[in-house]
Tab-separated table of C-alpha atoms and ligand atoms in Angstrom:
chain	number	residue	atom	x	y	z
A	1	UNK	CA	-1.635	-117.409	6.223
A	2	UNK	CA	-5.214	-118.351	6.959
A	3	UNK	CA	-6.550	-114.751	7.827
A	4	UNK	CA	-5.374	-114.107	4.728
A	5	UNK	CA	-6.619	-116.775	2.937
A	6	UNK	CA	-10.012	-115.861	4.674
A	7	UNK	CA	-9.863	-112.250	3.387
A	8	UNK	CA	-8.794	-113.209	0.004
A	9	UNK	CA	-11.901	-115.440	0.070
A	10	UNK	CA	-14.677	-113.116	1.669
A	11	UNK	CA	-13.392	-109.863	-0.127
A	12	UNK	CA	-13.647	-111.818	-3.665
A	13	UNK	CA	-17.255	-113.437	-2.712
A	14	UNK	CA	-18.038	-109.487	-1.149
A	15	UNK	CA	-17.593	-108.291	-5.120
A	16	UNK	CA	-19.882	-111.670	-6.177
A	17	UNK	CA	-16.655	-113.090	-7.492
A	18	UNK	CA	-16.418	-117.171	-7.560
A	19	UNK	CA	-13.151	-117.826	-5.624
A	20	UNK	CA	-11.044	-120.959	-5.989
A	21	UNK	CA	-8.871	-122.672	-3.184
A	22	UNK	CA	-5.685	-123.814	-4.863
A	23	UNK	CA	-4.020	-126.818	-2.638
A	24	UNK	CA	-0.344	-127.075	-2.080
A	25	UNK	CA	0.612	-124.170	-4.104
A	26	UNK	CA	2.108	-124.614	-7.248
A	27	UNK	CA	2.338	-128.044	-7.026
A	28	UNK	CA	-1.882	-128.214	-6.651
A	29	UNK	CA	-2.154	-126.143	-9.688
A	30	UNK	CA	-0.343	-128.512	-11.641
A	31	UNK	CA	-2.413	-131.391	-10.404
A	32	UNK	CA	-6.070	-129.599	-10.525
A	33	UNK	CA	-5.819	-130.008	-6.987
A	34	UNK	CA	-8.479	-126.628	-6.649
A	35	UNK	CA	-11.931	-126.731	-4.832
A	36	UNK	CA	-14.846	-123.584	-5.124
A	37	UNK	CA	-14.893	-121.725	-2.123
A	38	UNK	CA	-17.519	-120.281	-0.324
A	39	UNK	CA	-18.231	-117.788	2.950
A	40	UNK	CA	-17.895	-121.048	4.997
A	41	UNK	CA	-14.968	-122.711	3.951
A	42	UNK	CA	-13.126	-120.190	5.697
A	43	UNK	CA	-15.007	-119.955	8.737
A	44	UNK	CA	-13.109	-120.404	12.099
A	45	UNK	CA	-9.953	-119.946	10.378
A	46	UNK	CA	-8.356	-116.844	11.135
A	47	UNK	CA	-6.892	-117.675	14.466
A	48	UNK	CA	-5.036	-120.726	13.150
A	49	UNK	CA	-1.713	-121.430	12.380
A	50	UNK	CA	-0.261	-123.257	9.227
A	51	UNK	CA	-2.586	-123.257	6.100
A	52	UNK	CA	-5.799	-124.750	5.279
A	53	UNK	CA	-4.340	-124.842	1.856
A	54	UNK	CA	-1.511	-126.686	2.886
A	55	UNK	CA	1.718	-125.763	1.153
A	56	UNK	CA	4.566	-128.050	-1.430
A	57	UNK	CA	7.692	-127.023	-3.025
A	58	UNK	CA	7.188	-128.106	-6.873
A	59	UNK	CA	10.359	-128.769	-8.529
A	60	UNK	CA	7.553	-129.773	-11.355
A	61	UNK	CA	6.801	-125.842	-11.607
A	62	UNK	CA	10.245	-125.176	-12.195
A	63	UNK	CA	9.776	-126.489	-15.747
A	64	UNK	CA	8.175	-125.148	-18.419
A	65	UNK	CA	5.887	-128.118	-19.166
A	66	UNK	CA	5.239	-127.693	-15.620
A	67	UNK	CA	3.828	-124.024	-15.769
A	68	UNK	CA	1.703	-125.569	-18.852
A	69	UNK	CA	-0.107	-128.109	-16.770
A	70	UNK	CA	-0.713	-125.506	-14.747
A	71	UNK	CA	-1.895	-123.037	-16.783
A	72	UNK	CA	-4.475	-125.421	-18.441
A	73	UNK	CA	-5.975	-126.188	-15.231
A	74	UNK	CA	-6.380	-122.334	-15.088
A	75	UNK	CA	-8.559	-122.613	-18.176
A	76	UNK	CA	-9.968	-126.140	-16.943
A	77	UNK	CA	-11.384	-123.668	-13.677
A	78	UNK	CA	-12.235	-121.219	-16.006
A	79	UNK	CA	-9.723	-118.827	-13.593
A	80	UNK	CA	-9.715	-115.064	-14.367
A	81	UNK	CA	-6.667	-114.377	-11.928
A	82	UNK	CA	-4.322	-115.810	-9.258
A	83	UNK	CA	-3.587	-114.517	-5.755
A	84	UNK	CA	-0.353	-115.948	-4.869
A	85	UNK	CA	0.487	-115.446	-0.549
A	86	UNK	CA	4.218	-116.469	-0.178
A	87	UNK	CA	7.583	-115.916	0.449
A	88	UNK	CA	10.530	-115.958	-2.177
A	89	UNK	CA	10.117	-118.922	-3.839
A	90	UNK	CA	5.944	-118.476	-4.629
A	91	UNK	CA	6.533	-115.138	-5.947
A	92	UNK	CA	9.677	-115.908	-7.936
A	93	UNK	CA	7.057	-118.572	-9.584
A	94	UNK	CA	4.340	-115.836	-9.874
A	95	UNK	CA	7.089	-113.508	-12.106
A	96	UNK	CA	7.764	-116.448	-14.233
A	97	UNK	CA	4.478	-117.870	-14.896
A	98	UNK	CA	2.901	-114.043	-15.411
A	99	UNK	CA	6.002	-113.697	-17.528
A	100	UNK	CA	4.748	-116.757	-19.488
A	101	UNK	CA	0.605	-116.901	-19.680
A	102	UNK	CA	-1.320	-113.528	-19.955
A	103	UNK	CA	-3.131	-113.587	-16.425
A	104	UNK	CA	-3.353	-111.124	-14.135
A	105	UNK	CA	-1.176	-112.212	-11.091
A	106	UNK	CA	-1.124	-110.606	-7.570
A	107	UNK	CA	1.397	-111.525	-4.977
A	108	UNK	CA	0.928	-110.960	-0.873
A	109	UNK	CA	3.585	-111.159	1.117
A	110	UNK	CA	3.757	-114.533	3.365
A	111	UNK	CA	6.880	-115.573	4.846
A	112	UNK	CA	8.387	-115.346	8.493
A	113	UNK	CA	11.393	-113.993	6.697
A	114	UNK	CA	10.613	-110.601	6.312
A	115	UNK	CA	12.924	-110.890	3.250
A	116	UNK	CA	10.445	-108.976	0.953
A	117	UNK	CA	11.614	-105.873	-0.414
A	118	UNK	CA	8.624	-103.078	-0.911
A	119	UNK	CA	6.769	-104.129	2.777
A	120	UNK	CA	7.389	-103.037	5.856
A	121	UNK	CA	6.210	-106.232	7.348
A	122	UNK	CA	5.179	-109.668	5.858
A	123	UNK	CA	2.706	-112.337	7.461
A	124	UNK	CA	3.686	-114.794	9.912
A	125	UNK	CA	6.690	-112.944	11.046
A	126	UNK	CA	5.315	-111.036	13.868
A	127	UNK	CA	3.765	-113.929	15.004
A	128	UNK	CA	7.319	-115.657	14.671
A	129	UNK	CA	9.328	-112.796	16.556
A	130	UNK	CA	7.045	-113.047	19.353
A	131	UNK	CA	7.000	-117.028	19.970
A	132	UNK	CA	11.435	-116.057	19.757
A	133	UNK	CA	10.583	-113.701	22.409
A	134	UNK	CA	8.935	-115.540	25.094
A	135	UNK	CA	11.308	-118.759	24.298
A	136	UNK	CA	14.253	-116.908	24.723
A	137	UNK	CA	12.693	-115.494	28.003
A	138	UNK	CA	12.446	-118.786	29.345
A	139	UNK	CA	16.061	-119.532	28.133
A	140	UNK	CA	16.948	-116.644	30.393
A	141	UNK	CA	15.852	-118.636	33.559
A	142	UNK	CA	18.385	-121.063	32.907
A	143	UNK	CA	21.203	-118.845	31.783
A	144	UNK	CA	21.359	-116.686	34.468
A	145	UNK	CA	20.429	-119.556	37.342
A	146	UNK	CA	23.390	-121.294	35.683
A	147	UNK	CA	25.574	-118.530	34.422
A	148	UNK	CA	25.558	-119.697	31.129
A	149	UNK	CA	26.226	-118.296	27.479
A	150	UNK	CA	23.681	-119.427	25.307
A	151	UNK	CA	23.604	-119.326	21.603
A	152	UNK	CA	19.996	-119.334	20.517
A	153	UNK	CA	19.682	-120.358	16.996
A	154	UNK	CA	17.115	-118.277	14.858
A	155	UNK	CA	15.205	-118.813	11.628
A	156	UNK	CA	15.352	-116.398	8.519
A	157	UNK	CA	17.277	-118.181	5.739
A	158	UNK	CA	19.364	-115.695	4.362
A	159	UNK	CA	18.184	-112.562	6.184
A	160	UNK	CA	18.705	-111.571	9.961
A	161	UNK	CA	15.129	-109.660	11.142
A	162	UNK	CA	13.953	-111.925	13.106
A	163	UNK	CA	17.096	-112.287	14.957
A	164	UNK	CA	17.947	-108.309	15.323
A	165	UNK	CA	14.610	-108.059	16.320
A	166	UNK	CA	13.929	-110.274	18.402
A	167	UNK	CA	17.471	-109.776	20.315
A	168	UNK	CA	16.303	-106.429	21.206
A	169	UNK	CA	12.508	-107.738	22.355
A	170	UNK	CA	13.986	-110.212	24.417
A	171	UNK	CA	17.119	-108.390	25.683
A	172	UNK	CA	19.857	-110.780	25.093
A	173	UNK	CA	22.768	-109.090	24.339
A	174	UNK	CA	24.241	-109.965	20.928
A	175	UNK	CA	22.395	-110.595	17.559
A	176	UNK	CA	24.687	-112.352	14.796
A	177	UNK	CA	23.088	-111.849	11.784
A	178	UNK	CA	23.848	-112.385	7.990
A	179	UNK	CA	23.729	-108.822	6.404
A	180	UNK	CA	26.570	-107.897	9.741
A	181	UNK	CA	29.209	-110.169	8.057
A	182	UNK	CA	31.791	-107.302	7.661
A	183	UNK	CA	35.716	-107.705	7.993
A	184	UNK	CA	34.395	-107.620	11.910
A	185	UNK	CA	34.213	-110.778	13.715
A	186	UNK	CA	30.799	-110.270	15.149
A	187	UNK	CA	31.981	-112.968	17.776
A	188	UNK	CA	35.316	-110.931	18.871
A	189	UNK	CA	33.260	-107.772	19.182
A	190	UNK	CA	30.938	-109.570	21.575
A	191	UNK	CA	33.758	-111.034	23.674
A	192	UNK	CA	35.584	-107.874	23.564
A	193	UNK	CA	32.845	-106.165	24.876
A	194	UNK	CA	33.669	-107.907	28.119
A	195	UNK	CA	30.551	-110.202	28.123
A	196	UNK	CA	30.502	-110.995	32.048
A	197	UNK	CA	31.923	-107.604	32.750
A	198	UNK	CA	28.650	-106.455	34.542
A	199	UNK	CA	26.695	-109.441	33.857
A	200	UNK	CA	26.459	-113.568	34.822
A	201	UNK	CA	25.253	-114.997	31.998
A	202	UNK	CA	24.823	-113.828	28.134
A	203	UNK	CA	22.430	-114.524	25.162
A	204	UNK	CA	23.688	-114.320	21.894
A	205	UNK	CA	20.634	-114.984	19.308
A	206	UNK	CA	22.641	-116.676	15.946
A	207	UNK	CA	21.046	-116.717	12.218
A	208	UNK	CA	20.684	-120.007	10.904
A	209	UNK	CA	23.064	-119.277	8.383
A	210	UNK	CA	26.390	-120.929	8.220
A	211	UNK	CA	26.432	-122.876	10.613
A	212	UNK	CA	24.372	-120.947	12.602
A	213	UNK	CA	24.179	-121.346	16.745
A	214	UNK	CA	26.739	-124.586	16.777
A	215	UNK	CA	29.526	-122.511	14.564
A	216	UNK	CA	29.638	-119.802	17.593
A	217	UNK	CA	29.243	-122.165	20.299
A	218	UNK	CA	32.628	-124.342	19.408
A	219	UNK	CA	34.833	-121.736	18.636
A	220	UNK	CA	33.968	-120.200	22.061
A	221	UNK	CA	34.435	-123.901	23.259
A	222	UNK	CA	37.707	-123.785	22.025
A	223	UNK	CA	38.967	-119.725	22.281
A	224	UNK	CA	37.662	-119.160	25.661
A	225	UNK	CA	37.219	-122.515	27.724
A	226	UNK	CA	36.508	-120.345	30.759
A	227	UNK	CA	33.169	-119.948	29.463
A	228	UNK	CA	29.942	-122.691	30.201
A	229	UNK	CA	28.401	-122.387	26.946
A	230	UNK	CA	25.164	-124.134	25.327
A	231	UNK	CA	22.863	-123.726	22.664
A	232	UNK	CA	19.429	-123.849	21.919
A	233	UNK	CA	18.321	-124.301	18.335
A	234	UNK	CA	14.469	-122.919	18.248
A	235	UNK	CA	13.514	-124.860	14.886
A	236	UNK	CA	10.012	-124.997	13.386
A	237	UNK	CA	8.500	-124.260	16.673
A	238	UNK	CA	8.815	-120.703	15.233
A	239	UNK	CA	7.143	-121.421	11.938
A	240	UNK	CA	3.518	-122.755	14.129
A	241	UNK	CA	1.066	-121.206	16.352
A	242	UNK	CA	-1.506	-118.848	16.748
A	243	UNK	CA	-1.010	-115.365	14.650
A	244	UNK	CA	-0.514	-112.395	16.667
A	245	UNK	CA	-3.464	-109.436	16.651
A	246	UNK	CA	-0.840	-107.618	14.448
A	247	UNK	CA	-0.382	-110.352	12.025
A	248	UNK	CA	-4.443	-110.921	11.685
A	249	UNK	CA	-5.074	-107.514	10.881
A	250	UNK	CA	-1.997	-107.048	8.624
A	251	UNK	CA	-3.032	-110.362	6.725
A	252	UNK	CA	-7.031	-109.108	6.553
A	253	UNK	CA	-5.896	-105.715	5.219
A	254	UNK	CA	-3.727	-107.150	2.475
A	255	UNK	CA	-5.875	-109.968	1.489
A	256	UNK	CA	-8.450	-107.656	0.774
A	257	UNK	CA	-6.233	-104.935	-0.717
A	258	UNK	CA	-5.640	-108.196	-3.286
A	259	UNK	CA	-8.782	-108.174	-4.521
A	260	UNK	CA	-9.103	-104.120	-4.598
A	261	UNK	CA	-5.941	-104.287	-6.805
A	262	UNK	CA	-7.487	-107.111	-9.328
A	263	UNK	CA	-10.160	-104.581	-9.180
A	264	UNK	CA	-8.228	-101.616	-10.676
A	265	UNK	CA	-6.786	-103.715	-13.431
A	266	UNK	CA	-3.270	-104.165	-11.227
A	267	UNK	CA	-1.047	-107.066	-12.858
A	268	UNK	CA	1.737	-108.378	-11.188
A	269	UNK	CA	2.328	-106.659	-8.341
A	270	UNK	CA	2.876	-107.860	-4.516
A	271	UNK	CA	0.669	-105.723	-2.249
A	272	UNK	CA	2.469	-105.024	0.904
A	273	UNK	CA	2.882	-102.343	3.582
A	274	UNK	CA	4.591	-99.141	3.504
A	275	UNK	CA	3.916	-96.898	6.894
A	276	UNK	CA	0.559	-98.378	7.644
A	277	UNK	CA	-0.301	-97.300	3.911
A	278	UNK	CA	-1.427	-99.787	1.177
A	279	UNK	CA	1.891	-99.787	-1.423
A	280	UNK	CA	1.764	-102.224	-4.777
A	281	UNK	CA	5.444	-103.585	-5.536
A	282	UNK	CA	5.881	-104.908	-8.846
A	283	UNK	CA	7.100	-108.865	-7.845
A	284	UNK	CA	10.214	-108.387	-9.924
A	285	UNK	CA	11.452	-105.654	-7.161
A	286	UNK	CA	9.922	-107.526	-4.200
A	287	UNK	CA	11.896	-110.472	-4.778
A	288	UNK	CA	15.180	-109.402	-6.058
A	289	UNK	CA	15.793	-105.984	-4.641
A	290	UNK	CA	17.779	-106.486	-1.216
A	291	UNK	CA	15.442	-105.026	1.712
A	292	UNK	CA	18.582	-104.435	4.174
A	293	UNK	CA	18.553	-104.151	7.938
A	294	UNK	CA	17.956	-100.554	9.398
A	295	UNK	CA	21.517	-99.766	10.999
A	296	UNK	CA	19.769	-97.702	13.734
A	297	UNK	CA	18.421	-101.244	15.362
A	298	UNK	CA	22.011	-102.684	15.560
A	299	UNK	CA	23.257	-99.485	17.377
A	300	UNK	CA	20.099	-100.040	19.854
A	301	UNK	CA	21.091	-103.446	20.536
A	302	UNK	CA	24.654	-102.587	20.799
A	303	UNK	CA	23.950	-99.569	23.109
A	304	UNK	CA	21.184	-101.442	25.372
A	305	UNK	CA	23.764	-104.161	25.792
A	306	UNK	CA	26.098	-103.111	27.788
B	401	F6P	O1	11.564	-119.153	4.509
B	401	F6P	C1	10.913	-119.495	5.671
B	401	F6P	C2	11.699	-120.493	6.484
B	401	F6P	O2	11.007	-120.764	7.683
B	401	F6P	C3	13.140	-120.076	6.774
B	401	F6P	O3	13.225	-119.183	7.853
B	401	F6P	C4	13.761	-121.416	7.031
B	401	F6P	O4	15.139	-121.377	6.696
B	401	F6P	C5	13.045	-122.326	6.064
B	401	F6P	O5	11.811	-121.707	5.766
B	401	F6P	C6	12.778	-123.721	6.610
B	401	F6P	O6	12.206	-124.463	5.593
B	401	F6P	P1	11.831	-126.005	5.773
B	401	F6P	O7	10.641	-126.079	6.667
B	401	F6P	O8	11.537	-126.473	4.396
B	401	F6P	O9	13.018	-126.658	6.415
């Protein structure tokens, strides 16, 4: 989030545009919480985790007197346009608020989720598949010293990337993701498989959803006793951290893509990534199309498994 913010910032004072820091989101724009920006404010920045800007949900937002507050500290600031980095949420906010007020609105992709629908890749979530990877290969040491299942809980709210992917990064051999839930018990399958048939210990990385990690880990508790099972839910220690090289570069290239598409007159879009090429999504796709998981990287997992 902060490369981005940093290339947002530099790009925009590059063109000898005045750029504004909003704080906490939505909820800051409401509040006038906004502060002028300059070369330095973002200095040192871009290998941190978090945001400088700090983030809020605003339930305030959510109402139309809300998005008016807002939109008179937008004339308050004398603001031309917004870039809005987010996930879901920020962007379904950015669609209603363009919808409302005639301002030119761009949306970047920020969200560990990957749940975007028009990019390839979003910010933070390389950075959060890789911290899954090398905690689940120290949850290896136990498992296999102690023969153990484990059920490694994984974040991703409704959508199962960062669990397919980072079951195949890290080896383990089962991902139980949302967008799987077929007639199939994905747990049966597993078990069927013969889990211990060649090997002494298993990991099975769980979506958060329903129930997530604990759900798995009770009903093998109680259909197959035989088994030492435990679980290990990774929790926010996914969401923090230093970005990876990929997610600097992706977050430099689309922050400043942001500023090349205010330049070209671009209104409501989300910039994102389409094979390594520069793509503009309207935000009324990016956020309600379903972006669903490549079949081809279950069958991997499933084959590499065994
Ligand atoms: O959407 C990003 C995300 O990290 C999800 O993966 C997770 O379900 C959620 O946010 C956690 O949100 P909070 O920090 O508010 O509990």
């Amino acid at each position: 989030m902060n490369a981005c913010i940093r290339a947002v910032t530099r790009a925009a004072i590059f063109e000898d545009w005045r750029v504004f820091g909003v704080y906490r989101g939505w909820e800051g724009l409401i509040m006038g919480d906004i502060k002028e920006f300059n070369s330095a404010s973002v200095s040192n920045t871009i290998q941190r985790g978090g945001t400088i800007l700090k983030t809020a949900r605003s339930e305030e937002f959510r109402t139309p007197e809300g998005r008016a507050k807002a939109y008179k500290n937008i004339q308050k600031f004398g603001l031309d346009a917004l870039v809005i980095i987010g996930g879901n949420g920020s962007l379904a906010g950015a669609q209603v608020f363009a919808s409302e007020y005639d301002i030119p609105v761009i949306g970047l992709p920020g969200t560990i989720d990957n749940d975007l629908y028009g990019t390839d890749s979003t910010i933070g979530y390389d950075t959060a598949l890789n911290t899954i990877m090398e905690c689940v290969d120290k949850i290896r040491d136990t498992a296999n010293s102690h023969d153990r299942i484990f059920f490694v809980e994984v974040m991703g709210r409704d959508a199962g990337f960062l669990t397919q992917n980072s079951a195949i990064a890290a080896g383990a051999e089962a991902a139980i993701i949302p967008e799987d839930q077929t007639d199939i018990d994905q747990l049966a399958t597993f078990i069927g498989r013969g889990i211990r048939k060649s090997k002494n210990s298993s990991i099975v990385l769980v979506s958060e959803k329903d129930g997530g990690a604990m759900h798995y880990a009770e009903r093998v508790r109680q259909e197959y006793p035989q088994y030492n099972v435990k679980v290990s839910i990774l929790g926010h220690l996914q969401r923090g951290g230093s970005p990876t090289a990929y997610d600097r570069i992706l977050a430099s290239r689309l922050g400043v893509a942001s500023i090349e598409a205010l330049k070209e007159g671009q209104r409501n879009v989300m910039v994102g990534i389409k094979n390594d090429q520069i793509v503009y999504v309207p935000i009324s796709r990016a956020i309600k199309m379903d972006k669903p998981i490549d079949k081809e990287l279950i069958n991997v997992l499933g084959i590499l498994s065994i």
